[in-house]
Amino acid sequence: MSQSTSSPVQAAPIALITGGSRGLGRNAALHLAQKGFDVIITYRSKAEEAQAVVQQIEAQGRRAAALALDVGQASSFPAFVESLKALLASHWQRERFDHLVNNAGVGLHLPLAQTSEAQFDELMNIHLKGPFFLTQALVPLINDGGSILNTSSGLTRFAVPGYGAYATMKGGVEVLSRYLAKELGARGIRVNTLAPGAIETDFNGGALRSNPDLNRFVSSVTALGRAGLPDDIGPVVASLLSNDSRWITAQRIEVSGGMFV
Ligand SMILES: NC(=O)c1ccc[n+]([C@@H]2O[C@H](COP(=O)([O-])OP(=O)(O)OC[C@H]3O[C@@H](n4cnc5c(N)ncnc54)[C@H](OP(=O)(O)O)[C@@H]3O)[C@@H](O)[C@H]2O)c1
């Protein structure tokens, strides 16, 4: 009896990115697809933008899908897990995925003295409680050997007045990443923190793009002499999720062009 000598075709790894409809999440999704990943993105309100990203990824020959999710509503996570399981079964004939990128988020620029309890709670729900409980809900669906990438900010290392509440949540995310890395290491799951510097996206109302004074200020405090662009971030995300980064875990990787060094 003849035996086939060809090796079995490896299924593409699947990455799930929260907040993939715009900005850094969108850019990461497109670069992951270029690197051979299938991608599931989530969006909160911009369904059309999310579908456009899905189509761009499919045009690259990879599989993609978009699901609605508000990361600030932890009570919705059990229903989200059920939607995700149904999607994995129908779209990929799989029960699990490989990589989780906790990226979704909003900014707040306000002095601590003027920050209300409601604003604090909103930031906490989106940036800290959301990633904590979403990760808790999704870890059983992540394949051994996969990875988790949590999004922080350069603002945890340097202080810019007005970002105290926001950066406080991001600091918590960095601690969460290290603990997750320790607890999930036995399953071969790597957990890292990505800390972007100031990047021109819709973040904070797109202020870095539309305000020339702010853009000049950021450029002046950045070793590489300009504000960041989404294309400075997406390839790093793709690299950190790939097998090239298999020995990197429990690390905070700052991608800021050298802000405030
Ligand atoms: N840009 C920067 O300078 C910078 C620097 C450091 C860190 N970061 C961090 O990087 C991440 C992405 O920021 P970005 O610059 O890409 O911002 P962005 O362009 O404003 O995009 C934000 C994304 O997050 C989603 N989102 C917002 N609130 C959400 C919620 N409650 N639930 C679910 N999804 C939500 C949005 O979905 P919809 O499109 O549906 O609204 C969108 O996809 C954030 O965690 C941010 O804190 C950004």
PDB file of C-alpha atoms and ligand atoms in Angstrom:
ATOM      1  CA  MET A   1       0.000   0.000   0.000  1.00  0.00           C
ATOM      2  CA  SER A   2       1.438   3.390  -0.956  1.00  0.00           C
ATOM      3  CA  GLN A   3       1.762   6.082   1.676  1.00  0.00           C
ATOM      4  CA  SER A   4       1.463   9.816   1.068  1.00  0.00           C
ATOM      5  CA  THR A   5       4.707  11.655   1.801  1.00  0.00           C
ATOM      6  CA  SER A   6       3.109  15.110   1.919  1.00  0.00           C
ATOM      7  CA  SER A   7       2.774  16.638   5.390  1.00  0.00           C
ATOM      8  CA  PRO A   8      -0.734  17.510   6.638  1.00  0.00           C
ATOM      9  CA  VAL A   9      -1.896  21.041   5.857  1.00  0.00           C
ATOM     10  CA  GLN A  10      -1.663  23.168   9.001  1.00  0.00           C
ATOM     11  CA  ALA A  11      -4.804  25.167   9.790  1.00  0.00           C
ATOM     12  CA  ALA A  12      -4.156  28.895  10.042  1.00  0.00           C
ATOM     13  CA  PRO A  13      -4.008  30.240  13.606  1.00  0.00           C
ATOM     14  CA  ILE A  14      -6.996  32.391  14.561  1.00  0.00           C
ATOM     15  CA  ALA A  15      -6.506  35.736  16.314  1.00  0.00           C
ATOM     16  CA  LEU A  16      -9.359  37.559  18.061  1.00  0.00           C
ATOM     17  CA  ILE A  17      -8.890  41.339  18.346  1.00  0.00           C
ATOM     18  CA  THR A  18     -11.234  43.523  20.368  1.00  0.00           C
ATOM     19  CA  GLY A  19     -11.849  46.914  18.766  1.00  0.00           C
ATOM     20  CA  GLY A  20     -10.742  45.874  15.295  1.00  0.00           C
ATOM     21  CA  SER A  21     -13.013  48.203  13.347  1.00  0.00           C
ATOM     22  CA  ARG A  22     -10.661  51.199  13.455  1.00  0.00           C
ATOM     23  CA  GLY A  23      -7.251  52.448  14.527  1.00  0.00           C
ATOM     24  CA  LEU A  24      -4.642  50.138  16.006  1.00  0.00           C
ATOM     25  CA  GLY A  25      -6.915  47.075  16.139  1.00  0.00           C
ATOM     26  CA  ARG A  26      -7.772  47.405  12.454  1.00  0.00           C
ATOM     27  CA  ASN A  27      -4.133  47.843  11.508  1.00  0.00           C
ATOM     28  CA  ALA A  28      -3.117  44.822  13.589  1.00  0.00           C
ATOM     29  CA  ALA A  29      -5.874  42.723  11.966  1.00  0.00           C
ATOM     30  CA  LEU A  30      -4.618  43.562   8.466  1.00  0.00           C
ATOM     31  CA  HIS A  31      -0.976  42.836   9.332  1.00  0.00           C
ATOM     32  CA  LEU A  32      -1.936  39.569  11.021  1.00  0.00           C
ATOM     33  CA  ALA A  33      -3.790  38.524   7.884  1.00  0.00           C
ATOM     34  CA  GLN A  34      -0.698  39.362   5.795  1.00  0.00           C
ATOM     35  CA  LYS A  35       1.298  37.072   8.095  1.00  0.00           C
ATOM     36  CA  GLY A  36      -1.103  34.157   7.534  1.00  0.00           C
ATOM     37  CA  PHE A  37      -3.479  34.495  10.498  1.00  0.00           C
ATOM     38  CA  ASP A  38      -7.255  34.228  10.244  1.00  0.00           C
ATOM     39  CA  VAL A  39      -8.866  37.039  12.218  1.00  0.00           C
ATOM     40  CA  ILE A  40     -11.992  37.697  14.253  1.00  0.00           C
ATOM     41  CA  ILE A  41     -12.498  41.358  15.085  1.00  0.00           C
ATOM     42  CA  THR A  42     -14.979  42.909  17.449  1.00  0.00           C
ATOM     43  CA  TYR A  43     -16.577  46.343  17.276  1.00  0.00           C
ATOM     44  CA  ARG A  44     -18.824  48.301  19.597  1.00  0.00           C
ATOM     45  CA  SER A  45     -20.817  50.549  17.272  1.00  0.00           C
ATOM     46  CA  LYS A  46     -19.150  50.755  13.848  1.00  0.00           C
ATOM     47  CA  ALA A  47     -20.522  47.615  12.165  1.00  0.00           C
ATOM     48  CA  GLU A  48     -19.898  48.924   8.637  1.00  0.00           C
ATOM     49  CA  GLU A  49     -16.250  49.739   9.349  1.00  0.00           C
ATOM     50  CA  ALA A  50     -15.856  46.290  10.886  1.00  0.00           C
ATOM     51  CA  GLN A  51     -17.345  44.605   7.803  1.00  0.00           C
ATOM     52  CA  ALA A  52     -14.991  46.608   5.575  1.00  0.00           C
ATOM     53  CA  VAL A  53     -12.025  45.239   7.560  1.00  0.00           C
ATOM     54  CA  VAL A  54     -13.410  41.700   7.191  1.00  0.00           C
ATOM     55  CA  GLN A  55     -13.645  42.180   3.427  1.00  0.00           C
ATOM     56  CA  GLN A  56     -10.083  43.528   3.222  1.00  0.00           C
ATOM     57  CA  ILE A  57      -8.805  40.474   5.082  1.00  0.00           C
ATOM     58  CA  GLU A  58     -10.795  38.105   2.876  1.00  0.00           C
ATOM     59  CA  ALA A  59      -9.351  39.884  -0.162  1.00  0.00           C
ATOM     60  CA  GLN A  60      -5.920  38.844   1.187  1.00  0.00           C
ATOM     61  CA  GLY A  61      -7.072  35.222   1.042  1.00  0.00           C
ATOM     62  CA  ARG A  62      -7.603  34.734   4.771  1.00  0.00           C
ATOM     63  CA  ARG A  63     -10.785  34.042   6.682  1.00  0.00           C
ATOM     64  CA  ALA A  64     -12.297  36.740   8.885  1.00  0.00           C
ATOM     65  CA  ALA A  65     -15.459  37.673  10.749  1.00  0.00           C
ATOM     66  CA  ALA A  66     -16.735  40.457  12.993  1.00  0.00           C
ATOM     67  CA  LEU A  67     -18.758  40.233  16.205  1.00  0.00           C
ATOM     68  CA  ALA A  68     -20.363  43.005  18.262  1.00  0.00           C
ATOM     69  CA  LEU A  69     -18.963  43.434  21.777  1.00  0.00           C
ATOM     70  CA  ASP A  70     -18.955  46.183  24.385  1.00  0.00           C
ATOM     71  CA  VAL A  71     -15.902  45.434  26.532  1.00  0.00           C
ATOM     72  CA  GLY A  72     -17.276  47.798  29.177  1.00  0.00           C
ATOM     73  CA  GLN A  73     -20.240  45.445  29.819  1.00  0.00           C
ATOM     74  CA  ALA A  74     -18.849  42.389  31.594  1.00  0.00           C
ATOM     75  CA  SER A  75     -22.374  41.013  32.068  1.00  0.00           C
ATOM     76  CA  SER A  76     -22.564  40.551  28.278  1.00  0.00           C
ATOM     77  CA  PHE A  77     -19.487  38.292  28.111  1.00  0.00           C
ATOM     78  CA  PRO A  78     -21.279  34.919  28.605  1.00  0.00           C
ATOM     79  CA  ALA A  79     -23.526  35.707  25.596  1.00  0.00           C
ATOM     80  CA  PHE A  80     -20.451  36.840  23.619  1.00  0.00           C
ATOM     81  CA  VAL A  81     -18.721  33.527  24.360  1.00  0.00           C
ATOM     82  CA  GLU A  82     -21.751  31.670  22.967  1.00  0.00           C
ATOM     83  CA  SER A  83     -21.703  33.835  19.785  1.00  0.00           C
ATOM     84  CA  LEU A  84     -17.989  33.173  19.413  1.00  0.00           C
ATOM     85  CA  LYS A  85     -18.407  29.403  19.830  1.00  0.00           C
ATOM     86  CA  ALA A  86     -21.147  29.418  17.173  1.00  0.00           C
ATOM     87  CA  LEU A  87     -18.941  31.483  14.827  1.00  0.00           C
ATOM     88  CA  LEU A  88     -15.914  29.226  15.300  1.00  0.00           C
ATOM     89  CA  ALA A  89     -18.076  26.175  14.533  1.00  0.00           C
ATOM     90  CA  SER A  90     -19.816  27.629  11.482  1.00  0.00           C
ATOM     91  CA  HIS A  91     -16.900  29.553   9.940  1.00  0.00           C
ATOM     92  CA  TRP A  92     -13.893  27.428  10.899  1.00  0.00           C
ATOM     93  CA  GLN A  93     -15.332  24.063  12.048  1.00  0.00           C
ATOM     94  CA  ARG A  94     -13.260  24.547  15.225  1.00  0.00           C
ATOM     95  CA  GLU A  95     -13.988  24.849  18.935  1.00  0.00           C
ATOM     96  CA  ARG A  96     -11.049  27.062  19.855  1.00  0.00           C
ATOM     97  CA  PHE A  97      -8.937  29.953  18.691  1.00  0.00           C
ATOM     98  CA  ASP A  98      -5.275  30.802  19.258  1.00  0.00           C
ATOM     99  CA  HIS A  99      -4.576  34.426  20.140  1.00  0.00           C
ATOM    100  CA  LEU A 100      -6.448  37.145  22.012  1.00  0.00           C
ATOM    101  CA  VAL A 101      -5.580  40.828  21.595  1.00  0.00           C
ATOM    102  CA  ASN A 102      -7.281  43.007  24.213  1.00  0.00           C
ATOM    103  CA  ASN A 103      -7.147  46.282  22.303  1.00  0.00           C
ATOM    104  CA  ALA A 104     -10.527  48.065  22.448  1.00  0.00           C
ATOM    105  CA  GLY A 105     -10.563  51.314  24.352  1.00  0.00           C
ATOM    106  CA  VAL A 106     -11.299  55.008  24.629  1.00  0.00           C
ATOM    107  CA  GLY A 107      -9.284  57.916  25.977  1.00  0.00           C
ATOM    108  CA  LEU A 108      -9.974  60.581  28.565  1.00  0.00           C
ATOM    109  CA  HIS A 109      -7.894  63.725  28.925  1.00  0.00           C
ATOM    110  CA  LEU A 110      -8.930  65.476  32.134  1.00  0.00           C
ATOM    111  CA  PRO A 111      -7.086  66.542  35.286  1.00  0.00           C
ATOM    112  CA  LEU A 112      -7.568  64.209  38.240  1.00  0.00           C
ATOM    113  CA  ALA A 113      -9.306  66.987  40.182  1.00  0.00           C
ATOM    114  CA  GLN A 114     -12.054  67.188  37.542  1.00  0.00           C
ATOM    115  CA  THR A 115     -12.522  63.455  36.900  1.00  0.00           C
ATOM    116  CA  SER A 116     -15.940  62.257  38.045  1.00  0.00           C
ATOM    117  CA  GLU A 117     -16.694  58.888  39.584  1.00  0.00           C
ATOM    118  CA  ALA A 118     -18.768  58.024  36.492  1.00  0.00           C
ATOM    119  CA  GLN A 119     -15.825  58.781  34.172  1.00  0.00           C
ATOM    120  CA  PHE A 120     -13.480  56.770  36.397  1.00  0.00           C
ATOM    121  CA  ASP A 121     -15.918  53.832  36.396  1.00  0.00           C
ATOM    122  CA  GLU A 122     -16.306  53.963  32.604  1.00  0.00           C
ATOM    123  CA  LEU A 123     -12.539  53.847  32.084  1.00  0.00           C
ATOM    124  CA  MET A 124     -12.191  51.068  34.642  1.00  0.00           C
ATOM    125  CA  ASN A 125     -14.945  49.016  33.013  1.00  0.00           C
ATOM    126  CA  ILE A 126     -13.481  49.362  29.513  1.00  0.00           C
ATOM    127  CA  HIS A 127      -9.751  49.194  30.214  1.00  0.00           C
ATOM    128  CA  LEU A 128      -9.389  46.991  33.292  1.00  0.00           C
ATOM    129  CA  LYS A 129     -12.507  45.058  34.299  1.00  0.00           C
ATOM    130  CA  GLY A 130     -13.276  44.336  30.633  1.00  0.00           C
ATOM    131  CA  PRO A 131      -9.913  42.744  29.736  1.00  0.00           C
ATOM    132  CA  PHE A 132      -9.844  40.891  33.102  1.00  0.00           C
ATOM    133  CA  PHE A 133     -13.227  39.205  32.775  1.00  0.00           C
ATOM    134  CA  LEU A 134     -13.183  38.852  28.989  1.00  0.00           C
ATOM    135  CA  THR A 135      -9.859  37.025  29.260  1.00  0.00           C
ATOM    136  CA  GLN A 136     -11.245  34.892  32.097  1.00  0.00           C
ATOM    137  CA  ALA A 137     -14.227  33.971  29.899  1.00  0.00           C
ATOM    138  CA  LEU A 138     -12.111  33.250  26.800  1.00  0.00           C
ATOM    139  CA  VAL A 139      -9.104  31.398  28.261  1.00  0.00           C
ATOM    140  CA  PRO A 140     -10.918  28.029  28.061  1.00  0.00           C
ATOM    141  CA  LEU A 141     -11.334  28.606  24.302  1.00  0.00           C
ATOM    142  CA  ILE A 142      -7.669  29.501  23.646  1.00  0.00           C
ATOM    143  CA  ASN A 143      -5.534  26.652  22.355  1.00  0.00           C
ATOM    144  CA  ASP A 144      -2.482  25.603  24.375  1.00  0.00           C
ATOM    145  CA  GLY A 145       0.559  27.311  22.846  1.00  0.00           C
ATOM    146  CA  GLY A 146      -1.447  30.433  21.962  1.00  0.00           C
ATOM    147  CA  SER A 147      -0.969  33.932  23.292  1.00  0.00           C
ATOM    148  CA  ILE A 148      -2.642  36.984  24.802  1.00  0.00           C
ATOM    149  CA  LEU A 149      -1.572  40.553  24.102  1.00  0.00           C
ATOM    150  CA  ASN A 150      -2.968  43.297  26.326  1.00  0.00           C
ATOM    151  CA  THR A 151      -2.821  46.917  25.227  1.00  0.00           C
ATOM    152  CA  SER A 152      -1.406  49.460  27.656  1.00  0.00           C
ATOM    153  CA  SER A 153       0.203  52.817  26.908  1.00  0.00           C
ATOM    154  CA  GLY A 154       3.482  54.690  27.144  1.00  0.00           C
ATOM    155  CA  LEU A 155       1.603  56.786  29.717  1.00  0.00           C
ATOM    156  CA  THR A 156       2.271  54.171  32.405  1.00  0.00           C
ATOM    157  CA  ARG A 157       6.030  54.879  32.196  1.00  0.00           C
ATOM    158  CA  PHE A 158       5.886  58.659  31.799  1.00  0.00           C
ATOM    159  CA  ALA A 159       3.277  61.053  33.199  1.00  0.00           C
ATOM    160  CA  VAL A 160       1.467  63.595  31.028  1.00  0.00           C
ATOM    161  CA  PRO A 161      -0.979  65.745  33.036  1.00  0.00           C
ATOM    162  CA  GLY A 162      -4.596  64.881  32.241  1.00  0.00           C
ATOM    163  CA  TYR A 163      -4.114  61.157  31.695  1.00  0.00           C
ATOM    164  CA  GLY A 164      -4.046  60.043  35.350  1.00  0.00           C
ATOM    165  CA  ALA A 165      -7.297  58.064  35.400  1.00  0.00           C
ATOM    166  CA  TYR A 166      -6.671  56.452  32.002  1.00  0.00           C
ATOM    167  CA  ALA A 167      -3.066  55.529  32.823  1.00  0.00           C
ATOM    168  CA  THR A 168      -4.121  54.114  36.202  1.00  0.00           C
ATOM    169  CA  MET A 169      -6.247  51.515  34.385  1.00  0.00           C
ATOM    170  CA  LYS A 170      -3.459  50.763  31.922  1.00  0.00           C
ATOM    171  CA  GLY A 171      -1.062  50.229  34.827  1.00  0.00           C
ATOM    172  CA  GLY A 172      -3.480  47.617  36.168  1.00  0.00           C
ATOM    173  CA  VAL A 173      -3.508  45.889  32.787  1.00  0.00           C
ATOM    174  CA  GLU A 174       0.279  45.550  32.892  1.00  0.00           C
ATOM    175  CA  VAL A 175       0.129  43.820  36.290  1.00  0.00           C
ATOM    176  CA  LEU A 176      -2.694  41.600  34.996  1.00  0.00           C
ATOM    177  CA  SER A 177      -0.509  40.555  32.047  1.00  0.00           C
ATOM    178  CA  ARG A 178       2.334  39.394  34.306  1.00  0.00           C
ATOM    179  CA  TYR A 179       0.007  37.371  36.521  1.00  0.00           C
ATOM    180  CA  LEU A 180      -1.709  35.800  33.516  1.00  0.00           C
ATOM    181  CA  ALA A 181       1.702  34.933  32.052  1.00  0.00           C
ATOM    182  CA  LYS A 182       2.578  33.081  35.243  1.00  0.00           C
ATOM    183  CA  GLU A 183      -0.754  31.266  35.527  1.00  0.00           C
ATOM    184  CA  LEU A 184      -1.064  30.312  31.851  1.00  0.00           C
ATOM    185  CA  GLY A 185       2.598  29.456  31.234  1.00  0.00           C
ATOM    186  CA  ALA A 186       1.930  25.802  32.067  1.00  0.00           C
ATOM    187  CA  ARG A 187      -0.326  25.662  28.992  1.00  0.00           C
ATOM    188  CA  GLY A 188       2.328  27.301  26.833  1.00  0.00           C
ATOM    189  CA  ILE A 189       0.210  30.445  26.544  1.00  0.00           C
ATOM    190  CA  ARG A 190       2.340  33.594  26.365  1.00  0.00           C
ATOM    191  CA  VAL A 191       0.989  36.862  27.769  1.00  0.00           C
ATOM    192  CA  ASN A 192       2.536  40.239  26.981  1.00  0.00           C
ATOM    193  CA  THR A 193       1.679  43.925  27.159  1.00  0.00           C
ATOM    194  CA  LEU A 194       1.957  46.232  24.167  1.00  0.00           C
ATOM    195  CA  ALA A 195       2.486  49.855  25.207  1.00  0.00           C
ATOM    196  CA  PRO A 196       2.103  52.211  22.228  1.00  0.00           C
ATOM    197  CA  GLY A 197       3.236  55.804  22.389  1.00  0.00           C
ATOM    198  CA  ALA A 198       1.057  58.543  20.895  1.00  0.00           C
ATOM    199  CA  ILE A 199      -0.338  57.239  17.591  1.00  0.00           C
ATOM    200  CA  GLU A 200      -2.463  59.086  15.029  1.00  0.00           C
ATOM    201  CA  THR A 201      -5.863  57.346  15.220  1.00  0.00           C
ATOM    202  CA  ASP A 202      -9.426  58.401  16.133  1.00  0.00           C
ATOM    203  CA  PHE A 203      -8.330  58.058  19.776  1.00  0.00           C
ATOM    204  CA  ASN A 204      -9.233  61.118  21.898  1.00  0.00           C
ATOM    205  CA  GLY A 205     -11.284  62.518  19.051  1.00  0.00           C
ATOM    206  CA  GLY A 206      -8.351  62.217  16.654  1.00  0.00           C
ATOM    207  CA  ALA A 207      -6.598  65.095  18.459  1.00  0.00           C
ATOM    208  CA  LEU A 208      -3.072  64.014  17.519  1.00  0.00           C
ATOM    209  CA  ARG A 209      -4.028  64.105  13.813  1.00  0.00           C
ATOM    210  CA  SER A 210      -6.008  67.340  13.877  1.00  0.00           C
ATOM    211  CA  ASN A 211      -4.086  69.455  16.397  1.00  0.00           C
ATOM    212  CA  PRO A 212      -0.751  70.624  14.878  1.00  0.00           C
ATOM    213  CA  ASP A 213       0.530  71.970  18.234  1.00  0.00           C
ATOM    214  CA  LEU A 214      -0.047  68.611  19.918  1.00  0.00           C
ATOM    215  CA  ASN A 215       1.551  66.789  16.984  1.00  0.00           C
ATOM    216  CA  ARG A 216       4.631  69.088  17.140  1.00  0.00           C
ATOM    217  CA  PHE A 217       4.880  68.574  20.909  1.00  0.00           C
ATOM    218  CA  VAL A 218       4.763  64.778  20.580  1.00  0.00           C
ATOM    219  CA  SER A 219       7.360  64.899  17.793  1.00  0.00           C
ATOM    220  CA  SER A 220       9.640  67.056  19.960  1.00  0.00           C
ATOM    221  CA  VAL A 221       9.646  64.544  22.856  1.00  0.00           C
ATOM    222  CA  THR A 222      10.090  61.478  20.611  1.00  0.00           C
ATOM    223  CA  ALA A 223      13.599  60.201  19.835  1.00  0.00           C
ATOM    224  CA  LEU A 224      12.602  59.305  16.264  1.00  0.00           C
ATOM    225  CA  GLY A 225      11.185  62.810  15.799  1.00  0.00           C
ATOM    226  CA  ARG A 226       7.550  62.286  14.776  1.00  0.00           C
ATOM    227  CA  ALA A 227       4.197  61.086  16.078  1.00  0.00           C
ATOM    228  CA  GLY A 228       3.376  57.399  15.637  1.00  0.00           C
ATOM    229  CA  LEU A 229       1.195  55.957  12.857  1.00  0.00           C
ATOM    230  CA  PRO A 230      -0.987  52.821  12.965  1.00  0.00           C
ATOM    231  CA  ASP A 231       1.478  51.136  10.580  1.00  0.00           C
ATOM    232  CA  ASP A 232       4.132  51.466  13.311  1.00  0.00           C
ATOM    233  CA  ILE A 233       2.048  49.189  15.568  1.00  0.00           C
ATOM    234  CA  GLY A 234       0.283  46.510  13.486  1.00  0.00           C
ATOM    235  CA  PRO A 235       3.464  44.719  12.363  1.00  0.00           C
ATOM    236  CA  VAL A 236       4.660  44.532  15.991  1.00  0.00           C
ATOM    237  CA  VAL A 237       1.385  42.921  17.041  1.00  0.00           C
ATOM    238  CA  ALA A 238       1.684  40.394  14.213  1.00  0.00           C
ATOM    239  CA  SER A 239       5.266  39.654  15.190  1.00  0.00           C
ATOM    240  CA  LEU A 240       4.441  39.234  18.896  1.00  0.00           C
ATOM    241  CA  LEU A 241       1.667  36.746  18.107  1.00  0.00           C
ATOM    242  CA  SER A 242       3.807  34.788  15.660  1.00  0.00           C
ATOM    243  CA  ASN A 243       6.045  31.839  16.426  1.00  0.00           C
ATOM    244  CA  ASP A 244       9.074  34.140  16.011  1.00  0.00           C
ATOM    245  CA  SER A 245       8.190  35.513  19.468  1.00  0.00           C
ATOM    246  CA  ARG A 246       7.685  32.107  21.092  1.00  0.00           C
ATOM    247  CA  TRP A 247      10.132  32.825  23.954  1.00  0.00           C
ATOM    248  CA  ILE A 248       8.706  36.251  24.830  1.00  0.00           C
ATOM    249  CA  THR A 249       6.250  36.280  27.713  1.00  0.00           C
ATOM    250  CA  ALA A 250       5.440  38.471  30.744  1.00  0.00           C
ATOM    251  CA  GLN A 251       7.005  41.475  28.991  1.00  0.00           C
ATOM    252  CA  ARG A 252       5.912  45.062  28.468  1.00  0.00           C
ATOM    253  CA  ILE A 253       6.915  46.030  24.950  1.00  0.00           C
ATOM    254  CA  GLU A 254       6.820  49.776  24.403  1.00  0.00           C
ATOM    255  CA  VAL A 255       6.382  50.893  20.793  1.00  0.00           C
ATOM    256  CA  SER A 256       6.676  54.653  20.997  1.00  0.00           C
ATOM    257  CA  GLY A 257       9.583  55.702  18.790  1.00  0.00           C
ATOM    258  CA  GLY A 258      11.363  56.552  22.051  1.00  0.00           C
ATOM    259  CA  MET A 259       8.971  58.981  23.748  1.00  0.00           C
ATOM    260  CA  PHE A 260      10.385  60.762  26.781  1.00  0.00           C
ATOM    261  CA  VAL A 261      13.661  58.836  26.943  1.00  0.00           C
TER     262      VAL A 261
HETATM  263  N1  LIG B   1      -3.810  55.955  19.682  1.00  0.00           N
HETATM  264  C1  LIG B   1      -2.979  56.125  20.690  1.00  0.00           C
HETATM  265  O1  LIG B   1      -2.259  57.139  20.772  1.00  0.00           O
HETATM  266  C2  LIG B   1      -2.845  55.073  21.762  1.00  0.00           C
HETATM  267  C3  LIG B   1      -1.716  55.097  22.577  1.00  0.00           C
HETATM  268  C4  LIG B   1      -1.561  54.144  23.570  1.00  0.00           C
HETATM  269  C5  LIG B   1      -2.532  53.188  23.745  1.00  0.00           C
HETATM  270  N2  LIG B   1      -3.650  53.197  22.951  1.00  0.00           N
HETATM  271  C6  LIG B   1      -4.635  52.149  23.185  1.00  0.00           C
HETATM  272  O2  LIG B   1      -4.794  51.411  21.993  1.00  0.00           O
HETATM  273  C7  LIG B   1      -6.110  50.852  21.931  1.00  0.00           C
HETATM  274  C8  LIG B   1      -6.741  51.190  20.591  1.00  0.00           C
HETATM  275  O3  LIG B   1      -6.814  52.603  20.450  1.00  0.00           O
HETATM  276  P1  LIG B   1      -6.960  53.310  19.021  1.00  0.00           P
HETATM  277  O4  LIG B   1      -5.971  54.398  19.002  1.00  0.00           O
HETATM  278  O5  LIG B   1      -6.970  52.299  17.960  1.00  0.00           O
HETATM  279  O6  LIG B   1      -8.424  53.968  19.197  1.00  0.00           O
HETATM  280  P2  LIG B   1      -9.589  54.192  18.103  1.00  0.00           P
HETATM  281  O7  LIG B   1      -9.016  54.486  16.762  1.00  0.00           O
HETATM  282  O8  LIG B   1     -10.487  55.195  18.734  1.00  0.00           O
HETATM  283  O9  LIG B   1     -10.333  52.766  18.009  1.00  0.00           O
HETATM  284  C9  LIG B   1     -10.952  52.260  19.136  1.00  0.00           C
HETATM  285  C10 LIG B   1     -11.505  50.882  18.865  1.00  0.00           C
HETATM  286  O10 LIG B   1     -12.001  50.351  20.094  1.00  0.00           O
HETATM  287  C11 LIG B   1     -13.386  50.058  19.952  1.00  0.00           C
HETATM  288  N3  LIG B   1     -14.060  50.367  21.219  1.00  0.00           N
HETATM  289  C12 LIG B   1     -14.066  51.533  21.887  1.00  0.00           C
HETATM  290  N4  LIG B   1     -14.766  51.411  23.037  1.00  0.00           N
HETATM  291  C13 LIG B   1     -15.217  50.142  23.068  1.00  0.00           C
HETATM  292  C14 LIG B   1     -16.009  49.391  23.971  1.00  0.00           C
HETATM  293  N5  LIG B   1     -16.510  49.930  25.096  1.00  0.00           N
HETATM  294  N6  LIG B   1     -16.256  48.095  23.698  1.00  0.00           N
HETATM  295  C15 LIG B   1     -15.765  47.543  22.564  1.00  0.00           C
HETATM  296  N7  LIG B   1     -15.046  48.181  21.652  1.00  0.00           N
HETATM  297  C16 LIG B   1     -14.777  49.480  21.903  1.00  0.00           C
HETATM  298  C17 LIG B   1     -13.888  50.898  18.777  1.00  0.00           C
HETATM  299  O11 LIG B   1     -15.040  50.260  18.222  1.00  0.00           O
HETATM  300  P3  LIG B   1     -16.100  51.085  17.283  1.00  0.00           P
HETATM  301  O12 LIG B   1     -15.348  51.399  15.999  1.00  0.00           O
HETATM  302  O13 LIG B   1     -17.234  50.143  17.028  1.00  0.00           O
HETATM  303  O14 LIG B   1     -16.478  52.308  18.035  1.00  0.00           O
HETATM  304  C18 LIG B   1     -12.656  50.860  17.884  1.00  0.00           C
HETATM  305  O15 LIG B   1     -12.606  49.645  17.166  1.00  0.00           O
HETATM  306  C19 LIG B   1      -6.857  51.413  23.149  1.00  0.00           C
HETATM  307  O16 LIG B   1      -6.840  50.465  24.190  1.00  0.00           O
HETATM  308  C20 LIG B   1      -6.038  52.625  23.540  1.00  0.00           C
HETATM  309  O17 LIG B   1      -6.173  52.918  24.902  1.00  0.00           O
HETATM  310  C21 LIG B   1      -3.821  54.109  21.957  1.00  0.00           C
END
